[in-house]
mmCIF file of C-alpha atoms in Angstrom:
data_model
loop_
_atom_site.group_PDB
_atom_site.id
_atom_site.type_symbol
_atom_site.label_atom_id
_atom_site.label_comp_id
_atom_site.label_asym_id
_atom_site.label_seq_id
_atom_site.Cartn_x
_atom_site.Cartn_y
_atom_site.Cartn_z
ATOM 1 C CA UNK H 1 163.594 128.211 128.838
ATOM 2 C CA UNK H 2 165.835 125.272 128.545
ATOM 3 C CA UNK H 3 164.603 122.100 126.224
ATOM 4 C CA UNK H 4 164.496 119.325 128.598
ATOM 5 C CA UNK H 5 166.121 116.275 126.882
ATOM 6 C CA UNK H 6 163.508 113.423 125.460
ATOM 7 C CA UNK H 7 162.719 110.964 127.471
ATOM 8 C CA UNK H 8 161.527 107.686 125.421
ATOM 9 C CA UNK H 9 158.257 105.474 126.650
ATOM 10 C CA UNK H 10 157.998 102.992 123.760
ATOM 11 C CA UNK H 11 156.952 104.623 120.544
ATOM 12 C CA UNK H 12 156.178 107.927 122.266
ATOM 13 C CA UNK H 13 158.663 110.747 122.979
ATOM 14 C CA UNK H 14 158.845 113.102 126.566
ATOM 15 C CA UNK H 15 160.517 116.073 126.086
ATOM 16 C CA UNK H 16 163.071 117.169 123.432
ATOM 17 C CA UNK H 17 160.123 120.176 122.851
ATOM 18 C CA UNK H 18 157.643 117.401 121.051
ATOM 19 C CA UNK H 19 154.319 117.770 121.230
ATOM 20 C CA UNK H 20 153.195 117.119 124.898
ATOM 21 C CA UNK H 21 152.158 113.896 125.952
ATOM 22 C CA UNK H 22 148.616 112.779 128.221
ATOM 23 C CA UNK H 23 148.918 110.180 130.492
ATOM 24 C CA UNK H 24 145.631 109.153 131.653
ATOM 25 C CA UNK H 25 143.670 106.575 133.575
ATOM 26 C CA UNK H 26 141.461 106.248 136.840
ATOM 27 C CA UNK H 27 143.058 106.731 140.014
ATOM 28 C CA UNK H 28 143.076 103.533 141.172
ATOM 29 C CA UNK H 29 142.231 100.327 139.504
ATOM 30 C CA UNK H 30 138.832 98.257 140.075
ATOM 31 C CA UNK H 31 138.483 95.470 137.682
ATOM 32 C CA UNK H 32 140.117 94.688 134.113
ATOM 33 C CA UNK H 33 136.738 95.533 132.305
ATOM 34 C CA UNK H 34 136.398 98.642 133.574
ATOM 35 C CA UNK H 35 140.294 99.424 132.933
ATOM 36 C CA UNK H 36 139.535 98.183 129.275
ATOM 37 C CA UNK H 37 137.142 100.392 128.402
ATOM 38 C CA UNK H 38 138.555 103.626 130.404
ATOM 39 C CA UNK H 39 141.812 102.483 127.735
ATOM 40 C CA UNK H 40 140.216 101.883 124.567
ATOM 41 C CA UNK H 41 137.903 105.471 124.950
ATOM 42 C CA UNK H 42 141.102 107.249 125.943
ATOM 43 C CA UNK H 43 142.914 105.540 122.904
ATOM 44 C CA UNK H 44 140.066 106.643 120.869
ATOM 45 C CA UNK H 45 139.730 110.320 122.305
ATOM 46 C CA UNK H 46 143.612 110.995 121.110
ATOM 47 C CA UNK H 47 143.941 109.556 118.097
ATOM 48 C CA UNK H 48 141.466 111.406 116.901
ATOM 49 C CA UNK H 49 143.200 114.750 118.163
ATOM 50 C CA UNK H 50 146.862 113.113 118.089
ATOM 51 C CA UNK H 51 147.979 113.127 121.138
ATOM 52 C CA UNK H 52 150.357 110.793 122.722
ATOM 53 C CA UNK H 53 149.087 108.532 125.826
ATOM 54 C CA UNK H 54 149.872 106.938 128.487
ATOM 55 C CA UNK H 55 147.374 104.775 130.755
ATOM 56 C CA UNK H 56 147.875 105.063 134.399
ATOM 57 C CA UNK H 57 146.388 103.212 136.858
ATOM 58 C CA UNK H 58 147.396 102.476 140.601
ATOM 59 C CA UNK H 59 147.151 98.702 141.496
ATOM 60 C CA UNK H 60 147.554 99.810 145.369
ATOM 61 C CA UNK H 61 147.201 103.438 146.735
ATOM 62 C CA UNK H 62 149.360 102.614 150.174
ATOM 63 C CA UNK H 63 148.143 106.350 151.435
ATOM 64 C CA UNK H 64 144.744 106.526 151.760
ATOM 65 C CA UNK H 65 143.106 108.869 154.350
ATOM 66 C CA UNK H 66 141.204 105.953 155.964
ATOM 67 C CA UNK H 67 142.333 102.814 156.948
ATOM 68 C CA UNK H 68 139.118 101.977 155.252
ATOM 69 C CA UNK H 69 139.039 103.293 152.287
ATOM 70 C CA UNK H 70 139.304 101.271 148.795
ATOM 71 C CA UNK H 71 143.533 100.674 148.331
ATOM 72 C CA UNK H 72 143.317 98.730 144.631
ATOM 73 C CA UNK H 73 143.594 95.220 143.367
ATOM 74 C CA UNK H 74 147.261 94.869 144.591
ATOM 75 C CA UNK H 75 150.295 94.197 143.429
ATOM 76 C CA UNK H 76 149.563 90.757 141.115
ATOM 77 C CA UNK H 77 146.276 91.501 140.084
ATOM 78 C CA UNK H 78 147.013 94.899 139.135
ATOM 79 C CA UNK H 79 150.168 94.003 137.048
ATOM 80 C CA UNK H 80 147.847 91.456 135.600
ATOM 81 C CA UNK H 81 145.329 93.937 134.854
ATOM 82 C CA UNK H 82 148.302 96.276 133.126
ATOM 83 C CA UNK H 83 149.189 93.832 131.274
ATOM 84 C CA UNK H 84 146.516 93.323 129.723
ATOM 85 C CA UNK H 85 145.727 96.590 128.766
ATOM 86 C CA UNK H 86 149.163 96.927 127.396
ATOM 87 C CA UNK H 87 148.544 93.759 125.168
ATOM 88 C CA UNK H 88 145.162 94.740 123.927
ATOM 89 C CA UNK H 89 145.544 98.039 122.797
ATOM 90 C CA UNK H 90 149.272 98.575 122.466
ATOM 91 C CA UNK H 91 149.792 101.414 125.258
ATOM 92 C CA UNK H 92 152.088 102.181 127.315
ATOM 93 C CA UNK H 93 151.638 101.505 131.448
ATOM 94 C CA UNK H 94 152.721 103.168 134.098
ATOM 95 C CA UNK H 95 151.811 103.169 138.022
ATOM 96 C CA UNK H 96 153.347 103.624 141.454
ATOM 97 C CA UNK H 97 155.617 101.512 143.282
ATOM 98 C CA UNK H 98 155.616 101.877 146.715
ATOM 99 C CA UNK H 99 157.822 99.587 148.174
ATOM 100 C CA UNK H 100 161.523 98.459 146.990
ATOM 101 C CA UNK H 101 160.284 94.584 147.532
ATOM 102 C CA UNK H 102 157.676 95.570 144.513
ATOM 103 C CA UNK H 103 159.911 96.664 141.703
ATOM 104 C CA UNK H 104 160.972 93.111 140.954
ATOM 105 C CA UNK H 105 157.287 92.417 139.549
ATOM 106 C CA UNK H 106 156.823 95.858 138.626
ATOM 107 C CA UNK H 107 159.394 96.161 136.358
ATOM 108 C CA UNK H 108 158.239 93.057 134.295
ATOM 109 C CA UNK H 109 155.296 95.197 133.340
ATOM 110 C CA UNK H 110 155.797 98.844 133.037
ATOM 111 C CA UNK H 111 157.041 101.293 130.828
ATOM 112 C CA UNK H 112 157.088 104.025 133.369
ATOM 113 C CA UNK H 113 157.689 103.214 137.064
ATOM 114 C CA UNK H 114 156.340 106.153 139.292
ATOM 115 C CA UNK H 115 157.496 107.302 142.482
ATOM 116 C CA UNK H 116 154.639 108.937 144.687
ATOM 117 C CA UNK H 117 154.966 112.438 145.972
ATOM 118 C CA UNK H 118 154.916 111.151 149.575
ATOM 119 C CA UNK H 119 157.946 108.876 148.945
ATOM 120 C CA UNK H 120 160.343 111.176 146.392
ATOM 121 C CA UNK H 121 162.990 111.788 149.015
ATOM 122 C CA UNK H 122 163.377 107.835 149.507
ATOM 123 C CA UNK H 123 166.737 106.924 148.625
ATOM 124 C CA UNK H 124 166.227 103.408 148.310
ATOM 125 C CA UNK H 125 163.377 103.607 146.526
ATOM 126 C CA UNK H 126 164.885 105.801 144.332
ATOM 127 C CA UNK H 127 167.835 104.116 143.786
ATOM 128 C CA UNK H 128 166.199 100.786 142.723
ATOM 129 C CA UNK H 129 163.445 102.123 140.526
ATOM 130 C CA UNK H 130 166.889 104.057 138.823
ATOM 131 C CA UNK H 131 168.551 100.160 138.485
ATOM 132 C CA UNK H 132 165.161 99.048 136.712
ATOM 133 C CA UNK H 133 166.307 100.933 133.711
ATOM 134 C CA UNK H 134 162.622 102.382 133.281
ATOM 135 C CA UNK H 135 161.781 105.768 132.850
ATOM 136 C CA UNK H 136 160.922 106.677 136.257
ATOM 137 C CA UNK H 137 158.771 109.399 136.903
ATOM 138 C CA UNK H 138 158.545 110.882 140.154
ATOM 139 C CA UNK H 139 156.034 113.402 141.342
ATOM 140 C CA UNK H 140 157.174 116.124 143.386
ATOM 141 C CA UNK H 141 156.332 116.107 147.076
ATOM 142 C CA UNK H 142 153.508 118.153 148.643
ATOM 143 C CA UNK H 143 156.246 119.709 151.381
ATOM 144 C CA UNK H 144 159.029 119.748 148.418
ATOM 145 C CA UNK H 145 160.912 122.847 146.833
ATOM 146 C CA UNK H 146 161.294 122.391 143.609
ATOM 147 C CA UNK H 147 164.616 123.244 143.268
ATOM 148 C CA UNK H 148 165.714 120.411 145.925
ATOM 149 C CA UNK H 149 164.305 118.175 143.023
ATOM 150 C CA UNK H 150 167.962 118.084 141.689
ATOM 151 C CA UNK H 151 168.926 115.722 144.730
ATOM 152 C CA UNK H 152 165.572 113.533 143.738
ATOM 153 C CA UNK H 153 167.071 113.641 140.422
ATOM 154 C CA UNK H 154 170.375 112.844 141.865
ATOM 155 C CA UNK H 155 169.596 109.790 143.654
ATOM 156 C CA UNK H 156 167.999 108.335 140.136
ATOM 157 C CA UNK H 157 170.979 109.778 137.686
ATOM 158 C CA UNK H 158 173.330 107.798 140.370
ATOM 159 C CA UNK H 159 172.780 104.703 139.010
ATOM 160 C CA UNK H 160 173.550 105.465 135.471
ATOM 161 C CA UNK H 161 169.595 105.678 134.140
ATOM 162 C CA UNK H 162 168.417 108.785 132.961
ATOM 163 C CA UNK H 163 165.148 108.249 131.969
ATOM 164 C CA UNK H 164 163.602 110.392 134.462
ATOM 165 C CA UNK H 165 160.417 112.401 134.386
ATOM 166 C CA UNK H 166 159.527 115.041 137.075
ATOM 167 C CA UNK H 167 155.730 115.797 138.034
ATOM 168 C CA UNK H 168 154.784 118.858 139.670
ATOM 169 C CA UNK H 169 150.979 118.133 141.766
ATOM 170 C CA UNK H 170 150.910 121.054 144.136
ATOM 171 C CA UNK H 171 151.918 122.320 147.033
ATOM 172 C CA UNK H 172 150.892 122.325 150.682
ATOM 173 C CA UNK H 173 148.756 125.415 151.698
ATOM 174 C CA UNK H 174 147.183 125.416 155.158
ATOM 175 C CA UNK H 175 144.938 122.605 155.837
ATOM 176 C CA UNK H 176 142.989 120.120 153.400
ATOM 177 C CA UNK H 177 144.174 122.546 150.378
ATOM 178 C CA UNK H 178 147.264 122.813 147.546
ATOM 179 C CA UNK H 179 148.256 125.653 145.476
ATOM 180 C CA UNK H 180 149.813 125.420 142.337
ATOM 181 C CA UNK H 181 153.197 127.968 141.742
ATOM 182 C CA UNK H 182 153.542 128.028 137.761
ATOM 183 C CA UNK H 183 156.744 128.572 138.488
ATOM 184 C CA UNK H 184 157.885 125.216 139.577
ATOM 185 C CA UNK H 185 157.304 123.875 135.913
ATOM 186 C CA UNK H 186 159.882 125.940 134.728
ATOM 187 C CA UNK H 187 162.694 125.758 137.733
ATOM 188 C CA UNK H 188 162.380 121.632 137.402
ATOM 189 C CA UNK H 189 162.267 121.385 133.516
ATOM 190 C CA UNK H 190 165.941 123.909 133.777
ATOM 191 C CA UNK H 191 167.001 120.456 135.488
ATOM 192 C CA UNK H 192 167.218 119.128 131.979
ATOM 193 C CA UNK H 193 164.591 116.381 132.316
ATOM 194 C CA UNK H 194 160.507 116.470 130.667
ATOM 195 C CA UNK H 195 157.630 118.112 133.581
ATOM 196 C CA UNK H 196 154.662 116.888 133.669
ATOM 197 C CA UNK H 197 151.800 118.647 135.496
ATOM 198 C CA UNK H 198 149.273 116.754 137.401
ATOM 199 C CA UNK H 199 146.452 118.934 136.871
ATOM 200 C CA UNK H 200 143.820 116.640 139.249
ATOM 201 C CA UNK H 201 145.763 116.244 141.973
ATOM 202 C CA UNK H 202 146.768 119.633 142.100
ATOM 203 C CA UNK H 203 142.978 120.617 142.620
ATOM 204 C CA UNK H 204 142.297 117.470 145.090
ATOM 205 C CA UNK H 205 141.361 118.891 148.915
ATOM 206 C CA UNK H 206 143.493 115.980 150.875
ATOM 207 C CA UNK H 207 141.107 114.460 153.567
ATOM 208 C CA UNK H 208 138.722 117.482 153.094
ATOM 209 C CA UNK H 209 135.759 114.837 152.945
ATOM 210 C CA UNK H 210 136.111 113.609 156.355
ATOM 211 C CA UNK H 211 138.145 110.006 155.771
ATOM 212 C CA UNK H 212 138.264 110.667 152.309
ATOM 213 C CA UNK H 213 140.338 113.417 149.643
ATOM 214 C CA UNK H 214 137.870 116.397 148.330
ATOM 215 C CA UNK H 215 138.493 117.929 144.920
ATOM 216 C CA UNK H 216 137.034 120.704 142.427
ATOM 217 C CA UNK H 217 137.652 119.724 139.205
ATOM 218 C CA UNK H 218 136.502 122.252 137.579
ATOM 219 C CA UNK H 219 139.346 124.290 137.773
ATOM 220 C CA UNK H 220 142.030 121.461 135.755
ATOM 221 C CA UNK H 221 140.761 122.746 132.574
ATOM 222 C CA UNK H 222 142.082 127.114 133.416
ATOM 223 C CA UNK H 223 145.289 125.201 135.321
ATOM 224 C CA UNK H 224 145.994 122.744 132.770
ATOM 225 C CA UNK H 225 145.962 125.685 130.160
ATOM 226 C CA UNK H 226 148.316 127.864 132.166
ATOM 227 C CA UNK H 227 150.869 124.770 132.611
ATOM 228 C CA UNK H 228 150.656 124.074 129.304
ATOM 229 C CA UNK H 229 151.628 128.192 128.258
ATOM 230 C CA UNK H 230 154.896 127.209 130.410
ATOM 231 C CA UNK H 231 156.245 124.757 128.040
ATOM 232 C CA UNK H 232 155.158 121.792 129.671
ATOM 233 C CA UNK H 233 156.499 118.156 128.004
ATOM 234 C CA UNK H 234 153.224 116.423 129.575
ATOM 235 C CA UNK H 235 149.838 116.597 131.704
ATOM 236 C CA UNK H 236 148.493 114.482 133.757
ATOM 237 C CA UNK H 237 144.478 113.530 134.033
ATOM 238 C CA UNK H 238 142.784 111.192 136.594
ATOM 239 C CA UNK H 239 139.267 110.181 134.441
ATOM 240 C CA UNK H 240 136.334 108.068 134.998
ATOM 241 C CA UNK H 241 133.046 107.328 133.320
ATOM 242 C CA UNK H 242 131.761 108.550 135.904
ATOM 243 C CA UNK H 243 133.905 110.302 138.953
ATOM 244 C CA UNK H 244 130.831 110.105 141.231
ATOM 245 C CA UNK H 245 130.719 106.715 141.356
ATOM 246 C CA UNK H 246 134.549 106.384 141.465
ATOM 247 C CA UNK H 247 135.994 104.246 144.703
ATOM 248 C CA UNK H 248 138.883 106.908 144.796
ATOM 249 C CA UNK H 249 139.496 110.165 144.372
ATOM 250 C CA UNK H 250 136.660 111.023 142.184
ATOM 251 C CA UNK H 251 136.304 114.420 143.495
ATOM 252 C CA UNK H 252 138.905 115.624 141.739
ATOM 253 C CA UNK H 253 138.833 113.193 138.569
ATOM 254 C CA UNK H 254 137.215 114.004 135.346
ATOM 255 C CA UNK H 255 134.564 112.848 133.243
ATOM 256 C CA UNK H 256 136.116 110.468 130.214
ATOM 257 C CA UNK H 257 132.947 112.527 128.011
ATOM 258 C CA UNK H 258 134.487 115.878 128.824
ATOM 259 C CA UNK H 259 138.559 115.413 127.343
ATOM 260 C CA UNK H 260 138.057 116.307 123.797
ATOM 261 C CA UNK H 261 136.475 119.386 124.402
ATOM 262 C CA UNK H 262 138.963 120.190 127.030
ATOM 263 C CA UNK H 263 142.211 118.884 125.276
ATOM 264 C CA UNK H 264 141.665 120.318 122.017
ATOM 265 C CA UNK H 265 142.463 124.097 123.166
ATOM 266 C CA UNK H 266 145.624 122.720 125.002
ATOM 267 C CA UNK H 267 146.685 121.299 121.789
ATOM 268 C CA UNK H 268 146.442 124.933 120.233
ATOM 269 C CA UNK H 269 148.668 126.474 123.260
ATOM 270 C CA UNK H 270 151.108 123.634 123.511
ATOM 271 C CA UNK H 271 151.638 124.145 119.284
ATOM 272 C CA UNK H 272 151.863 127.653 119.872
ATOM 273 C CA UNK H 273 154.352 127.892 122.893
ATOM 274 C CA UNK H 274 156.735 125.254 120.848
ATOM 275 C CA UNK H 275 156.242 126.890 117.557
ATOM 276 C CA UNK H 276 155.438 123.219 116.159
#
């Protein structure tokens, strides 16, 4: 399998067959203390195994099942809260941008710029999250092939950046379900650029809880191992203190308690697959 070429996030490394890389956070973000201390145990967690991270966290989620349904912060507050994180504890940030209007204050703020899997075909998105100069990572649509990634990954290369991450999250199958195909890691990482698997969206039922996204999450740990056997530059984790009590898609989030014991036999593939 082709080495994709390294992608760089600040001090950390995508790619270029280095160790892979966590990025990490709650689905969407509540308040700044609770983003804080989802950060600093998270920072904690992989230093002690060293492991790369970067904290996610979305400061709107513009596709909710439910018109009511919790969206985020928005766009100021959440930068604010990003920021902050970033300052205190020296990660990188990254969250979605939904609109083209939002990358001007976006920008100012994160490392990685995301696209969501609803909006990868968007050329104008696309195009001016490429013009940012970020590393832009964009997950693969639910309805996507992913060998028509390569005109997603057009539309970015285009404007002369290519910092560009691809993120495979599952596919469509029949109603309120996804299915993972393995191998759509290795057809988009032959593109040249680092894959990243979202393991917890790939297990979230969409609008399986009646106004709201379902999940199992007990099946990221046996998918996250067989991504990882691929060759995989990243994974992808949606964590809470507690997922129960989460105001969005806790379903299919883990428990912040549970990553050490579930990271540290991914380290042993990952090591093994890339003879490191």
């Amino acid at each position: 399998m082709s080495t994709p070429a390294p992608v760089q996030v600040g001090s950390l490394t995508l790619g270029g067959n280095r160790p892979m890389v966590l990025i990490a956070g709650p689905c969407v973000l509540e308040d700044l203390d609770t983003a804080c201390r989802i950060a600093e145990t998270l920072q904690e967690q992989c230093g002690r195994l060293g492991i790369p991270l970067i904290f996610k966290g979305s400061y709107d989620k513009a596709n909710r099942t439910s018109v009511n349904a919790y969206r985020g912060p928005g766009l100021e507050e959440g930068l604010r809260i990003l920021a902050q994180v970033k300052e205190r504890f020296g990660l990188p940030v990254l969250s979605d941008v939904h609109e083209v209007s939002q990358i001007d204050s976006a920008e100012q703020v994160l490392d990685v710029i995301q696209i969501p899997a609803f909006l990868c075909r968007q050329t104008d998105l696309l195009v001016r999250a490429g013009r940012s100069g970020k590393v832009v990572n964009v997950k693969k649509g639910q309805f996507q092939a992913p060998w028509d990634m390569k005109h997603v990954v057009g539309k970015l290369a285009s404007t002369g950046n290519e910092q560009i991450v691809l993120t495979e999250r599952g596919a469509s199958f029949g109603y309120n379900n996804l299915v993972v195909d393995m191998r759509s890691l290795l057809i988009m990482r032959q593109l040249g650029y680092p894959v990243v698997f979202d393991a917890t969206h790939a297990v979230q039922l969409p609008g399986g809880n009646d106004g709201s996204s379902g999940g199992q999450r007990d099946y990221v740990g046996a998918l996250s191992r067989a991504a990882v056997a691929t060759g995989i530059d990243g994974l992808f984790w949606e964590v809470y203190e507690d997922p129960d009590c989460a105001r969005c898609d806790g379903p299919n989030s883990l428990y912040l308690r549970d990553l050490p014991r579930l990271l540290a036999p991914l380290l042993e593939i990952d090591a093994l697959v890339k003879r490191l």
